[in-house]
């Protein structure tokens, strides 16, 4: 069994910063990609940023220059540093990981439980 545990959400004023963390644990052989998605009320879930095991990153246009994704492969942990936060960043943020499990050897996509980020207008 694989678990993703997120932390770091909260309420922050516009212009402020937050750092999200997501740690994967359990029956893991390797992780190819970890990332963050978000879903605002009444909207579809969207990609915020992701990072591969080799360090390649991808960002949504709306967060480029403000958010930075990073990973500690040894700890199976991904981080999202969010700066210059705006009210439109308000959403539930979900961690996502594409994982190769050990036994049995399968490829799965796992989601975290979500963490709320609120930036009042």
N, CA, C and O atoms as a Tinker XYZ file with bonds, in Angstrom:
   484  protein
     1  N      0.853000   -1.197000    0.000000    73     2
     2  CA     0.000000    0.000000    0.000000    64     1     3
     3  C      0.882000    1.238000    0.000000    63     2     4     5
     4  O      1.946000    1.258000    0.619000    81     3
     5  N      0.427000    2.273000   -0.702000    73     3     6
     6  CA     1.181000    3.514000   -0.822000    64     5     7
     7  C      0.346000    4.654000   -0.242000    63     6     8     9
     8  O     -0.866000    4.723000   -0.451000    81     7
     9  N      1.002000    5.527000    0.476000    73     7    10
    10  CA     0.333000    6.708000    1.036000    64     9    11
    11  C      1.048000    7.978000    0.630000    63    10    12    13
    12  O      2.274000    8.004000    0.521000    81    11
    13  N      0.284000    9.030000    0.408000    73    11    14
    14  CA     0.821000   10.377000    0.211000    64    13    15
    15  C      0.267000   11.235000    1.338000    63    14    16    17
    16  O     -0.947000   11.325000    1.519000    81    15
    17  N      1.150000   11.855000    2.083000    73    15    18
    18  CA     0.736000   12.708000    3.194000    64    17    19
    19  C      1.189000   14.138000    2.920000    63    18    20    21
    20  O      2.378000   14.418000    2.766000    81    19
    21  N      0.203000   15.033000    2.864000    73    19    22
    22  CA     0.456000   16.437000    2.548000    64    21    23
    23  C      0.445000   17.277000    3.822000    63    22    24    25
    24  O     -0.188000   16.928000    4.818000    81    23
    25  N      1.159000   18.383000    3.758000    73    23    26
    26  CA     1.127000   19.343000    4.851000    64    25    27
    27  C      1.483000   20.724000    4.315000    63    26    28    29
    28  O      2.044000   20.853000    3.226000    81    27
    29  N      1.153000   21.751000    5.088000    73    27    30
    30  CA     1.612000   23.097000    4.773000    64    29    31
    31  C      0.558000   24.061000    4.287000    63    30    32    33
    32  O      0.863000   25.235000    4.079000    81    31
    33  N     -0.666000   23.616000    4.099000    73    31    34
    34  CA    -1.693000   24.546000    3.663000    64    33    35
    35  C     -2.087000   25.496000    4.773000    63    34    36    37
    36  O     -1.630000   25.371000    5.909000    81    35
    37  N     -2.948000   26.454000    4.431000    73    35    38
    38  CA    -3.416000   27.401000    5.432000    64    37    39
    39  C     -3.961000   28.658000    4.812000    63    38    40    41
    40  O     -4.231000   28.722000    3.612000    81    39
    41  N     -4.120000   29.660000    5.657000    73    39    42
    42  CA    -4.627000   30.963000    5.219000    64    41    43
    43  C     -3.479000   31.953000    5.231000    63    42    44    45
    44  O     -2.738000   32.052000    6.209000    81    43
    45  N     -3.340000   32.678000    4.144000    73    43    46
    46  CA    -2.265000   33.661000    4.044000    64    45    47
    47  C     -2.780000   34.873000    3.286000    63    46    48    49
    48  O     -3.589000   34.738000    2.368000    81    47
    49  N     -2.321000   36.040000    3.663000    73    47    50
    50  CA    -2.737000   37.251000    2.985000    64    49    51
    51  C     -2.120000   37.343000    1.598000    63    50    52    53
    52  O     -1.070000   36.759000    1.330000    81    51
    53  N     -2.779000   38.073000    0.734000    73    51    54
    54  CA    -2.260000   38.274000   -0.619000    64    53    55
    55  C     -0.844000   38.836000   -0.569000    63    54    56    57
    56  O     -0.540000   39.749000    0.199000    81    55
    57  N      0.003000   38.269000   -1.403000    73    55    58
    58  CA     1.411000   38.660000   -1.414000    64    57    59
    59  C      2.285000   37.808000   -0.521000    63    58    60    61
    60  O      3.512000   37.897000   -0.567000    81    59
    61  N      1.650000   36.981000    0.292000    73    59    62
    62  CA     2.389000   36.141000    1.217000    64    61    63
    63  C      2.880000   34.848000    0.581000    63    62    64    65
    64  O      2.743000   34.637000   -0.624000    81    63
    65  N      3.454000   33.988000    1.417000    73    63    66
    66  CA     4.052000   32.736000    0.949000    64    65    67
    67  C      3.591000   31.555000    1.789000    63    66    68    69
    68  O      3.276000   31.691000    2.972000    81    67
    69  N      3.561000   30.414000    1.155000    73    67    70
    70  CA     3.321000   29.141000    1.832000    64    69    71
    71  C      4.202000   28.083000    1.178000    63    70    72    73
    72  O      4.586000   28.201000    0.014000    81    71
    73  N      4.507000   27.058000    1.943000    73    71    74
    74  CA     5.257000   25.921000    1.404000    64    73    75
    75  C      4.487000   24.645000    1.693000    63    74    76    77
    76  O      4.203000   24.321000    2.846000    81    75
    77  N      4.156000   23.933000    0.638000    73    75    78
    78  CA     3.482000   22.653000    0.764000    64    77    79
    79  C      4.501000   21.526000    0.679000    63    78    80    81
    80  O      5.495000   21.619000   -0.041000    81    79
    81  N      4.236000   20.456000    1.430000    73    79    82
    82  CA     5.071000   19.264000    1.382000    64    81    83
    83  C      4.193000   18.050000    1.166000    63    82    84    85
    84  O      3.037000   18.018000    1.588000    81    83
    85  N      4.755000   17.053000    0.505000    73    83    86
    86  CA     4.030000   15.799000    0.285000    64    85    87
    87  C      5.048000   14.669000    0.339000    63    86    88    89
    88  O      6.001000   14.635000   -0.441000    81    87
    89  N      4.833000   13.747000    1.269000    73    87    90
    90  CA     5.739000   12.621000    1.443000    64    89    91
    91  C      5.036000   11.329000    1.052000    63    90    92    93
    92  O      3.928000   11.043000    1.507000    81    91
    93  N      5.695000   10.558000    0.204000    73    91    94
    94  CA     5.175000    9.256000   -0.204000    64    93    95
    95  C      5.848000    8.166000    0.605000    63    94    96    97
    96  O      7.046000    8.227000    0.880000    81    95
    97  N      5.060000    7.165000    0.984000    73    95    98
    98  CA     5.620000    6.059000    1.756000    64    97    99
    99  C      4.880000    4.769000    1.432000    63    98   100   101
   100  O      3.784000    4.783000    0.872000    81    99
   101  N      5.499000    3.666000    1.794000    73    99   102
   102  CA     4.860000    2.373000    1.594000    64   101   103
   103  C      5.586000    1.522000    0.575000    63   102   104   105
   104  O      6.814000    1.534000    0.492000    81   103
   105  N      4.814000    0.787000   -0.193000    73   103   106
   106  CA     5.305000   -0.203000   -1.139000    64   105   107
   107  C      5.813000    0.465000   -2.421000    63   106   108   109
   108  O      5.193000    0.349000   -3.478000    81   107
   109  N      6.943000    1.162000   -2.314000    73   107   110
   110  CA     7.461000    1.958000   -3.420000    64   109   111
   111  C      8.791000    1.399000   -3.913000    63   110   112   113
   112  O      9.724000    1.200000   -3.135000    81   111
   113  N      8.860000    1.151000   -5.211000    73   111   114
   114  CA    10.142000    0.813000   -5.834000    64   113   115
   115  C     10.793000    2.082000   -6.377000    63   114   116   117
   116  O     11.973000    2.339000   -6.142000    81   115
   117  N     10.011000    2.865000   -7.100000    73   115   118
   118  CA    10.516000    4.131000   -7.623000    64   117   119
   119  C      9.350000    5.055000   -7.919000    63   118   120   121
   120  O      8.203000    4.624000   -8.031000    81   119
   121  N      9.671000    6.339000   -8.042000    73   119   122
   122  CA     8.674000    7.350000   -8.385000    64   121   123
   123  C      9.150000    8.085000   -9.620000    63   122   124   125
   124  O     10.251000    8.637000   -9.621000    81   123
   125  N      8.351000    8.107000  -10.668000    73   123   126
   126  CA     8.774000    8.761000  -11.896000    64   125   127
   127  C      8.437000   10.240000  -11.895000    63   126   128   129
   128  O      9.222000   11.057000  -12.376000    81   127
   129  N      7.290000   10.584000  -11.365000    73   127   130
   130  CA     6.848000   11.978000  -11.369000    64   129   131
   131  C      6.041000   12.268000  -10.105000    63   130   132   133
   132  O      5.231000   11.449000   -9.670000    81   131
   133  N      6.271000   13.427000   -9.531000    73   131   134
   134  CA     5.425000   13.929000   -8.450000    64   133   135
   135  C      4.984000   15.336000   -8.816000    63   134   136   137
   136  O      5.702000   16.075000   -9.491000    81   135
   137  N      3.801000   15.689000   -8.364000    73   135   138
   138  CA     3.318000   17.006000   -8.722000    64   137   139
   139  C      2.209000   17.491000   -7.821000    63   138   140   141
   140  O      1.772000   16.805000   -6.897000    81   139
   141  N      1.768000   18.702000   -8.123000    73   139   142
   142  CA     0.681000   19.340000   -7.389000    64   141   143
   143  C     -0.403000   19.775000   -8.356000    63   142   144   145
   144  O     -0.134000   20.370000   -9.399000    81   143
   145  N     -1.619000   19.468000   -7.988000    73   143   146
   146  CA    -2.803000   19.927000   -8.700000    64   145   147
   147  C     -3.631000   20.755000   -7.717000    63   146   148   149
   148  O     -3.426000   20.687000   -6.505000    81   147
   149  N     -4.557000   21.526000   -8.249000    73   147   150
   150  CA    -5.455000   22.271000   -7.378000    64   149   151
   151  C     -6.862000   22.305000   -7.967000    63   150   152   153
   152  O     -7.067000   22.213000   -9.178000    81   151
   153  N     -7.809000   22.440000   -7.062000    73   151   154
   154  CA    -9.195000   22.524000   -7.481000    64   153   155
   155  C     -9.900000   23.588000   -6.669000    63   154   156   157
   156  O    -10.027000   23.478000   -5.449000    81   155
   157  N    -10.354000   24.611000   -7.353000    73   155   158
   158  CA   -11.120000   25.678000   -6.726000    64   157   159
   159  C    -12.605000   25.329000   -6.797000    63   158   160   161
   160  O    -13.005000   24.534000   -7.647000    81   159
   161  N    -13.424000   25.902000   -5.927000    73   159   162
   162  CA   -14.858000   25.599000   -5.945000    64   161   163
   163  C    -15.465000   25.868000   -7.306000    63   162   164   165
   164  O    -15.281000   26.941000   -7.883000    81   163
   165  N    -16.192000   24.881000   -7.816000    73   163   166
   166  CA   -16.869000   25.040000   -9.091000    64   165   167
   167  C    -15.981000   24.920000  -10.305000    63   166   168   169
   168  O    -16.429000   25.134000  -11.431000    81   167
   169  N    -14.712000   24.577000  -10.085000    73   167   170
   170  CA   -13.781000   24.468000  -11.213000    64   169   171
   171  C    -13.191000   23.064000  -11.280000    63   170   172   173
   172  O    -13.243000   22.301000  -10.316000    81   171
   173  N    -12.632000   22.744000  -12.441000    73   171   174
   174  CA   -11.993000   21.449000  -12.603000    64   173   175
   175  C    -10.615000   21.453000  -11.950000    63   174   176   177
   176  O     -9.987000   22.499000  -11.790000    81   175
   177  N    -10.165000   20.270000  -11.579000    73   175   178
   178  CA    -8.818000   20.131000  -11.045000    64   177   179
   179  C     -7.815000   20.434000  -12.160000    63   178   180   181
   180  O     -7.974000   19.989000  -13.297000    81   179
   181  N     -6.780000   21.201000  -11.808000    73   179   182
   182  CA    -5.794000   21.589000  -12.804000    64   181   183
   183  C     -4.382000   21.355000  -12.293000    63   182   184   185
   184  O     -4.126000   21.397000  -11.090000    81   183
   185  N     -3.482000   21.111000  -13.217000    73   183   186
   186  CA    -2.077000   20.954000  -12.864000    64   185   187
   187  C     -1.504000   22.302000  -12.438000    63   186   188   189
   188  O     -1.718000   23.321000  -13.095000    81   187
   189  N     -0.776000   22.288000  -11.331000    73   187   190
   190  CA    -0.037000   23.470000  -10.893000    64   189   191
   191  C      1.419000   23.338000  -11.320000    63   190   192   193
   192  O      1.972000   24.226000  -11.968000    81   191
   193  N      2.032000   22.217000  -10.949000    73   191   194
   194  CA     3.433000   21.974000  -11.301000    64   193   195
   195  C      3.752000   20.515000  -11.067000    63   194   196   197
   196  O      3.162000   19.871000  -10.200000    81   195
   197  N      4.695000   19.993000  -11.848000    73   195   198
   198  CA     5.186000   18.654000  -11.562000    64   197   199
   199  C      6.675000   18.576000  -11.822000    63   198   200   201
   200  O      7.270000   19.451000  -12.451000    81   199
   201  N      7.263000   17.488000  -11.312000    73   199   202
   202  CA     8.716000   17.313000  -11.422000    64   201   203
   203  C      9.008000   15.840000  -11.609000    63   202   204   205
   204  O      8.428000   14.993000  -10.929000    81   203
   205  N      9.904000   15.532000  -12.528000    73   203   206
   206  CA    10.272000   14.150000  -12.759000    64   205   207
   207  C     11.429000   13.736000  -11.842000    63   206   208   209
   208  O     12.024000   14.565000  -11.154000    81   207
   209  N     11.724000   12.458000  -11.852000    73   207   210
   210  CA    12.811000   11.951000  -11.018000    64   209   211
   211  C     14.174000   12.489000  -11.448000    63   210   212   213
   212  O     15.131000   12.471000  -10.675000    81   211
   213  N     14.250000   12.967000  -12.687000    73   211   214
   214  CA    15.505000   13.549000  -13.179000    64   213   215
   215  C     15.558000   15.055000  -12.972000    63   214   216   217
   216  O     16.553000   15.693000  -13.317000    81   215
   217  N     14.502000   15.625000  -12.415000    73   215   218
   218  CA    14.504000   17.046000  -12.087000    64   217   219
   219  C     13.854000   17.959000  -13.098000    63   218   220   221
   220  O     13.879000   19.178000  -12.924000    81   219
   221  N     13.278000   17.419000  -14.135000    73   219   222
   222  CA    12.570000   18.261000  -15.104000    64   221   223
   223  C     11.268000   18.760000  -14.502000    63   222   224   225
   224  O     10.524000   18.000000  -13.882000    81   223
   225  N     11.006000   20.033000  -14.689000    73   223   226
   226  CA     9.820000   20.641000  -14.096000    64   225   227
   227  C      8.874000   21.195000  -15.157000    63   226   228   229
   228  O      9.263000   21.483000  -16.288000    81   227
   229  N      7.629000   21.330000  -14.748000    73   227   230
   230  CA     6.584000   21.835000  -15.628000    64   229   231
   231  C      5.645000   22.648000  -14.760000    63   230   232   233
   232  O      5.247000   22.204000  -13.683000    81   231
   233  N      5.282000   23.862000  -15.234000    73   231   234
   234  CA     4.433000   24.748000  -14.449000    64   233   235
   235  C      3.242000   25.230000  -15.270000    63   234   236   237
   236  O      3.333000   25.407000  -16.485000    81   235
   237  N      2.136000   25.435000  -14.586000    73   235   238
   238  CA     1.018000   26.136000  -15.210000    64   237   239
   239  C      1.436000   27.584000  -15.440000    63   238   240   241
   240  O      2.177000   28.162000  -14.644000    81   239
   241  N      0.953000   28.164000  -16.538000    73   239   242
   242  CA     1.318000   29.546000  -16.854000    64   241   243
   243  C      0.957000   30.502000  -15.718000    63   242   244   245
   244  O      1.655000   31.486000  -15.475000    81   243
   245  N     -0.133000   30.203000  -15.033000    73   243   246
   246  CA    -0.629000   31.120000  -14.000000    64   245   247
   247  C      0.278000   31.198000  -12.773000    63   246   248   249
   248  O      0.148000   32.119000  -11.967000    81   247
   249  N      1.194000   30.241000  -12.626000    73   247   250
   250  CA     2.051000   30.233000  -11.431000    64   249   251
   251  C      3.529000   30.415000  -11.763000    63   250   252   253
   252  O      4.363000   30.503000  -10.862000    81   251
   253  N      3.849000   30.470000  -13.040000    73   251   254
   254  CA     5.257000   30.628000  -13.425000    64   253   255
   255  C      5.831000   31.912000  -12.835000    63   254   256   257
   256  O      5.216000   32.976000  -12.898000    81   255
   257  N      7.027000   31.784000  -12.260000    73   255   258
   258  CA     7.680000   32.931000  -11.655000    64   257   259
   259  C      7.280000   33.172000  -10.214000    63   258   260   261
   260  O      7.919000   33.964000   -9.521000    81   259
   261  N      6.234000   32.503000   -9.749000    73   259   262
   262  CA     5.784000   32.675000   -8.359000    64   261   263
   263  C      5.939000   31.396000   -7.545000    63   262   264   265
   264  O      6.271000   31.449000   -6.361000    81   263
   265  N      5.703000   30.257000   -8.168000    73   263   266
   266  CA     5.770000   28.970000   -7.481000    64   265   267
   267  C      7.017000   28.214000   -7.936000    63   266   268   269
   268  O      7.453000   28.332000   -9.082000    81   267
   269  N      7.580000   27.433000   -7.010000    73   267   270
   270  CA     8.726000   26.592000   -7.333000    64   269   271
   271  C      8.502000   25.201000   -6.771000    63   270   272   273
   272  O      8.235000   25.035000   -5.581000    81   271
   273  N      8.612000   24.202000   -7.637000    73   271   274
   274  CA     8.494000   22.822000   -7.201000    64   273   275
   275  C      9.891000   22.235000   -7.068000    63   274   276   277
   276  O     10.780000   22.518000   -7.871000    81   275
   277  N     10.067000   21.407000   -6.035000    73   275   278
   278  CA    11.341000   20.733000   -5.834000    64   277   279
   279  C     11.071000   19.383000   -5.197000    63   278   280   281
   280  O      9.969000   19.116000   -4.717000    81   279
   281  N     12.084000   18.540000   -5.198000    73   279   282
   282  CA    11.885000   17.202000   -4.659000    64   281   283
   283  C     13.144000   16.705000   -3.972000    63   282   284   285
   284  O     14.264000   17.064000   -4.337000    81   283
   285  N     12.929000   15.874000   -2.970000    73   283   286
   286  CA    14.017000   15.151000   -2.314000    64   285   287
   287  C     13.775000   13.679000   -2.631000    63   286   288   289
   288  O     12.968000   13.024000   -1.971000    81   287
   289  N     14.465000   13.164000   -3.628000    73   287   290
   290  CA    14.205000   11.800000   -4.083000    64   289   291
   291  C     14.494000   10.771000   -3.001000    63   290   292   293
   292  O     13.813000    9.749000   -2.914000    81   291
   293  N     15.492000   11.034000   -2.185000    73   291   294
   294  CA    15.839000   10.086000   -1.130000    64   293   295
   295  C     14.725000    9.960000   -0.098000    63   294   296   297
   296  O     14.581000    8.924000    0.552000    81   295
   297  N     13.946000   11.014000    0.043000    73   295   298
   298  CA    12.848000   11.022000    1.018000    64   297   299
   299  C     11.493000   10.829000    0.356000    63   298   300   301
   300  O     10.465000   10.846000    1.033000    81   299
   301  N     11.481000   10.647000   -0.956000    73   299   302
   302  CA    10.206000   10.520000   -1.693000    64   301   303
   303  C      9.260000   11.677000   -1.343000    63   302   304   305
   304  O      8.070000   11.475000   -1.099000    81   303
   305  N      9.803000   12.856000   -1.325000    73   303   306
   306  CA     9.046000   14.032000   -0.902000    64   305   307
   307  C      9.128000   15.116000   -1.961000    63   306   308   309
   308  O     10.181000   15.350000   -2.556000    81   307
   309  N      8.001000   15.769000   -2.185000    73   307   310
   310  CA     7.944000   16.890000   -3.118000    64   309   311
   311  C      7.469000   18.116000   -2.356000    63   310   312   313
   312  O      6.660000   18.023000   -1.433000    81   311
   313  N      7.989000   19.265000   -2.764000    73   311   314
   314  CA     7.646000   20.534000   -2.123000    64   313   315
   315  C      7.106000   21.505000   -3.166000    63   314   316   317
   316  O      7.446000   21.429000   -4.346000    81   315
   317  N      6.261000   22.411000   -2.705000    73   315   318
   318  CA     5.796000   23.494000   -3.563000    64   317   319
   319  C      5.928000   24.784000   -2.773000    63   318   320   321
   320  O      5.170000   25.036000   -1.837000    81   319
   321  N      6.898000   25.593000   -3.162000    73   319   322
   322  CA     7.068000   26.913000   -2.555000    64   321   323
   323  C      6.214000   27.898000   -3.327000    63   322   324   325
   324  O      6.400000   28.091000   -4.528000    81   323
   325  N      5.285000   28.515000   -2.633000    73   323   326
   326  CA     4.342000   29.431000   -3.279000    64   325   327
   327  C      4.580000   30.834000   -2.742000    63   326   328   329
   328  O      4.375000   31.097000   -1.557000    81   327
   329  N      5.012000   31.725000   -3.612000    73   327   330
   330  CA     5.262000   33.115000   -3.253000    64   329   331
   331  C      4.298000   34.027000   -3.988000    63   330   332   333
   332  O      3.657000   33.624000   -4.959000    81   331
   333  N      4.205000   35.247000   -3.519000    73   331   334
   334  CA     3.331000   36.254000   -4.150000    64   333   335
   335  C      1.929000   35.692000   -4.389000    63   334   336   337
   336  O      1.373000   35.807000   -5.482000    81   335
   337  N      1.385000   35.094000   -3.364000    73   335   338
   338  CA     0.083000   34.443000   -3.501000    64   337   339
   339  C     -1.010000   35.455000   -3.790000    63   338   340   341
   340  O     -0.986000   36.589000   -3.311000    81   339
   341  N     -1.980000   35.003000   -4.596000    73   339   342
   342  CA    -3.103000   35.838000   -5.018000    64   341   343
   343  C     -4.407000   35.170000   -4.590000    63   342   344   345
   344  O     -4.437000   33.963000   -4.351000    81   343
   345  N     -5.474000   35.943000   -4.494000    73   343   346
   346  CA    -6.770000   35.325000   -4.151000    64   345   347
   347  C     -7.159000   34.200000   -5.115000    63   346   348   349
   348  O     -7.790000   33.224000   -4.711000    81   347
   349  N     -6.785000   34.338000   -6.376000    73   347   350
   350  CA    -7.138000   33.292000   -7.345000    64   349   351
   351  C     -6.352000   32.004000   -7.150000    63   350   352   353
   352  O     -6.627000   31.011000   -7.824000    81   351
   353  N     -5.383000   31.997000   -6.246000    73   351   354
   354  CA    -4.675000   30.766000   -5.898000    64   353   355
   355  C     -5.442000   29.943000   -4.862000    63   354   356   357
   356  O     -5.057000   28.815000   -4.552000    81   355
   357  N     -6.509000   30.500000   -4.337000    73   355   358
   358  CA    -7.313000   29.786000   -3.349000    64   357   359
   359  C     -7.886000   28.516000   -3.956000    63   358   360   361
   360  O     -8.555000   28.550000   -4.988000    81   359
   361  N     -7.613000   27.391000   -3.296000    73   359   362
   362  CA    -8.052000   26.094000   -3.805000    64   361   363
   363  C     -7.632000   25.013000   -2.820000    63   362   364   365
   364  O     -6.885000   25.260000   -1.873000    81   363
   365  N     -8.132000   23.813000   -3.068000    73   363   366
   366  CA    -7.583000   22.638000   -2.401000    64   365   367
   367  C     -6.450000   22.120000   -3.284000    63   366   368   369
   368  O     -6.638000   21.885000   -4.478000    81   367
   369  N     -5.304000   21.950000   -2.699000    73   367   370
   370  CA    -4.121000   21.496000   -3.430000    64   369   371
   371  C     -3.907000   20.010000   -3.149000    63   370   372   373
   372  O     -3.891000   19.570000   -2.000000    81   371
   373  N     -3.744000   19.253000   -4.233000    73   371   374
   374  CA    -3.583000   17.809000   -4.140000    64   373   375
   375  C     -2.204000   17.395000   -4.648000    63   374   376   377
   376  O     -1.750000   17.841000   -5.701000    81   375
   377  N     -1.564000   16.549000   -3.887000    73   375   378
   378  CA    -0.316000   15.937000   -4.318000    64   377   379
   379  C     -0.640000   14.742000   -5.210000    63   378   380   381
   380  O     -1.631000   14.044000   -4.997000    81   379
   381  N      0.197000   14.521000   -6.193000    73   379   382
   382  CA     0.018000   13.417000   -7.132000    64   381   383
   383  C      1.361000   12.762000   -7.377000    63   382   384   385
   384  O      2.381000   13.445000   -7.476000    81   383
   385  N      1.369000   11.440000   -7.476000    73   383   386
   386  CA     2.621000   10.743000   -7.752000    64   385   387
   387  C      2.369000    9.547000   -8.657000    63   386   388   389
   388  O      1.379000    8.831000   -8.510000    81   387
   389  N      3.284000    9.349000   -9.591000    73   387   390
   390  CA     3.241000    8.160000  -10.440000    64   389   391
   391  C      4.338000    7.226000   -9.915000    63   390   392   393
   392  O      5.525000    7.553000   -9.938000    81   391
   393  N      3.907000    6.074000   -9.451000    73   391   394
   394  CA     4.761000    5.213000   -8.640000    64   393   395
   395  C      4.848000    3.815000   -9.230000    63   394   396   397
   396  O      3.851000    3.260000   -9.689000    81   395
   397  N      6.042000    3.254000   -9.212000    73   395   398
   398  CA     6.226000    1.844000   -9.494000    64   397   399
   399  C      6.312000    1.133000   -8.147000    63   398   400   401
   400  O      7.198000    1.414000   -7.339000    81   399
   401  N      5.390000    0.217000   -7.918000    73   399   402
   402  CA     5.382000   -0.495000   -6.641000    64   401   403
   403  C      6.329000   -1.687000   -6.685000    63   402   404   405
   404  O      6.725000   -2.147000   -7.756000    81   403
   405  N      6.679000   -2.172000   -5.511000    73   403   406
   406  CA     7.598000   -3.318000   -5.421000    64   405   407
   407  C      6.876000   -4.638000   -5.678000    63   406   408   409
   408  O      7.154000   -5.319000   -6.665000    81   407
   409  N      5.963000   -4.992000   -4.804000    73   407   410
   410  CA     5.280000   -6.266000   -4.907000    64   409   411
   411  C      3.775000   -6.057000   -4.809000    63   410   412   413
   412  O      3.296000   -5.642000   -3.753000    81   411
   413  N      3.023000   -6.320000   -5.841000    73   411   414
   414  CA     3.503000   -6.692000   -7.168000    64   413   415
   415  C      4.080000   -5.481000   -7.902000    63   414   416   417
   416  O      3.822000   -4.337000   -7.527000    81   415
   417  N      4.848000   -5.738000   -8.930000    73   415   418
   418  CA     5.453000   -4.655000   -9.700000    64   417   419
   419  C      4.415000   -4.059000  -10.640000    63   418   420   421
   420  O      4.147000   -4.597000  -11.714000    81   419
   421  N      3.841000   -2.949000  -10.222000    73   419   422
   422  CA     2.835000   -2.271000  -11.032000    64   421   423
   423  C      3.110000   -0.783000  -11.036000    63   422   424   425
   424  O      3.892000   -0.277000  -10.230000    81   423
   425  N      2.466000   -0.096000  -11.943000    73   423   426
   426  CA     2.558000    1.362000  -12.010000    64   425   427
   427  C      1.210000    1.924000  -11.571000    63   426   428   429
   428  O      0.173000    1.578000  -12.137000    81   427
   429  N      1.228000    2.777000  -10.579000    73   427   430
   430  CA    -0.004000    3.367000  -10.082000    64   429   431
   431  C      0.115000    4.883000  -10.032000    63   430   432   433
   432  O      1.211000    5.441000   -9.981000    81   431
   433  N     -1.022000    5.521000  -10.048000    73   431   434
   434  CA    -1.097000    6.961000   -9.815000    64   433   435
   435  C     -1.815000    7.172000   -8.492000    63   434   436   437
   436  O     -2.940000    6.709000   -8.305000    81   435
   437  N     -1.170000    7.862000   -7.594000    73   435   438
   438  CA    -1.705000    8.050000   -6.257000    64   437   439
   439  C     -1.965000    9.525000   -6.002000    63   438   440   441
   440  O     -1.205000   10.393000   -6.433000    81   439
   441  N     -3.057000    9.791000   -5.290000    73   439   442
   442  CA    -3.419000   11.158000   -4.904000    64   441   443
   443  C     -3.368000   11.312000   -3.392000    63   442   444   445
   444  O     -3.680000   10.386000   -2.644000    81   443
   445  N     -2.971000   12.490000   -2.965000    73   443   446
   446  CA    -3.062000   12.826000   -1.556000    64   445   447
   447  C     -4.477000   13.242000   -1.197000    63   446   448   449
   448  O     -5.357000   13.304000   -2.056000    81   447
   449  N     -4.687000   13.528000    0.089000    73   447   450
   450  CA    -6.028000   13.840000    0.558000    64   449   451
   451  C     -6.409000   15.292000    0.299000    63   450   452   453
   452  O     -7.582000   15.653000    0.393000    81   451
   453  N     -5.446000   16.107000   -0.019000    73   451   454
   454  CA    -5.709000   17.518000   -0.307000    64   453   455
   455  C     -5.449000   18.405000    0.897000    63   454   456   457
   456  O     -5.674000   18.007000    2.040000    81   455
   457  N     -4.975000   19.604000    0.626000    73   455   458
   458  CA    -4.749000   20.593000    1.676000    64   457   459
   459  C     -5.267000   21.948000    1.185000    63   458   460   461
   460  O     -5.014000   22.349000    0.049000    81   459
   461  N     -5.984000   22.633000    2.051000    73   459   462
   462  CA    -6.629000   23.887000    1.655000    64   461   463
   463  C     -5.639000   25.053000    1.721000    63   462   464   465
   464  O     -4.921000   25.230000    2.705000    81   463
   465  N     -5.625000   25.826000    0.664000    73   463   466
   466  CA    -4.880000   27.087000    0.629000    64   465   467
   467  C     -5.897000   28.198000    0.391000    63   466   468   469
   468  O     -6.646000   28.169000   -0.585000    81   467
   469  N     -5.915000   29.172000    1.288000    73   467   470
   470  CA    -6.866000   30.273000    1.188000    64   469   471
   471  C     -6.131000   31.601000    1.200000    63   470   472   473
   472  O     -5.339000   31.887000    2.097000    81   471
   473  N     -6.414000   32.407000    0.179000    73   471   474
   474  CA    -5.821000   33.740000    0.075000    64   473   475
   475  C     -6.984000   34.712000   -0.033000    63   474   476   477
   476  O     -7.563000   34.852000   -1.110000    81   475
   477  N     -7.340000   35.383000    1.043000    73   475   478
   478  CA    -8.507000   36.282000    1.024000    64   477   479
   479  C     -8.286000   37.464000    0.089000    63   478   480   481
   480  O     -7.170000   37.959000   -0.070000    81   479
   481  N     -9.377000   37.898000   -0.522000    73   479   482
   482  CA    -9.277000   39.065000   -1.413000    64   481   483
   483  C     -9.458000   40.352000   -0.640000    63   482   484
   484  O     -9.406000   41.435000   -1.223000    81   483
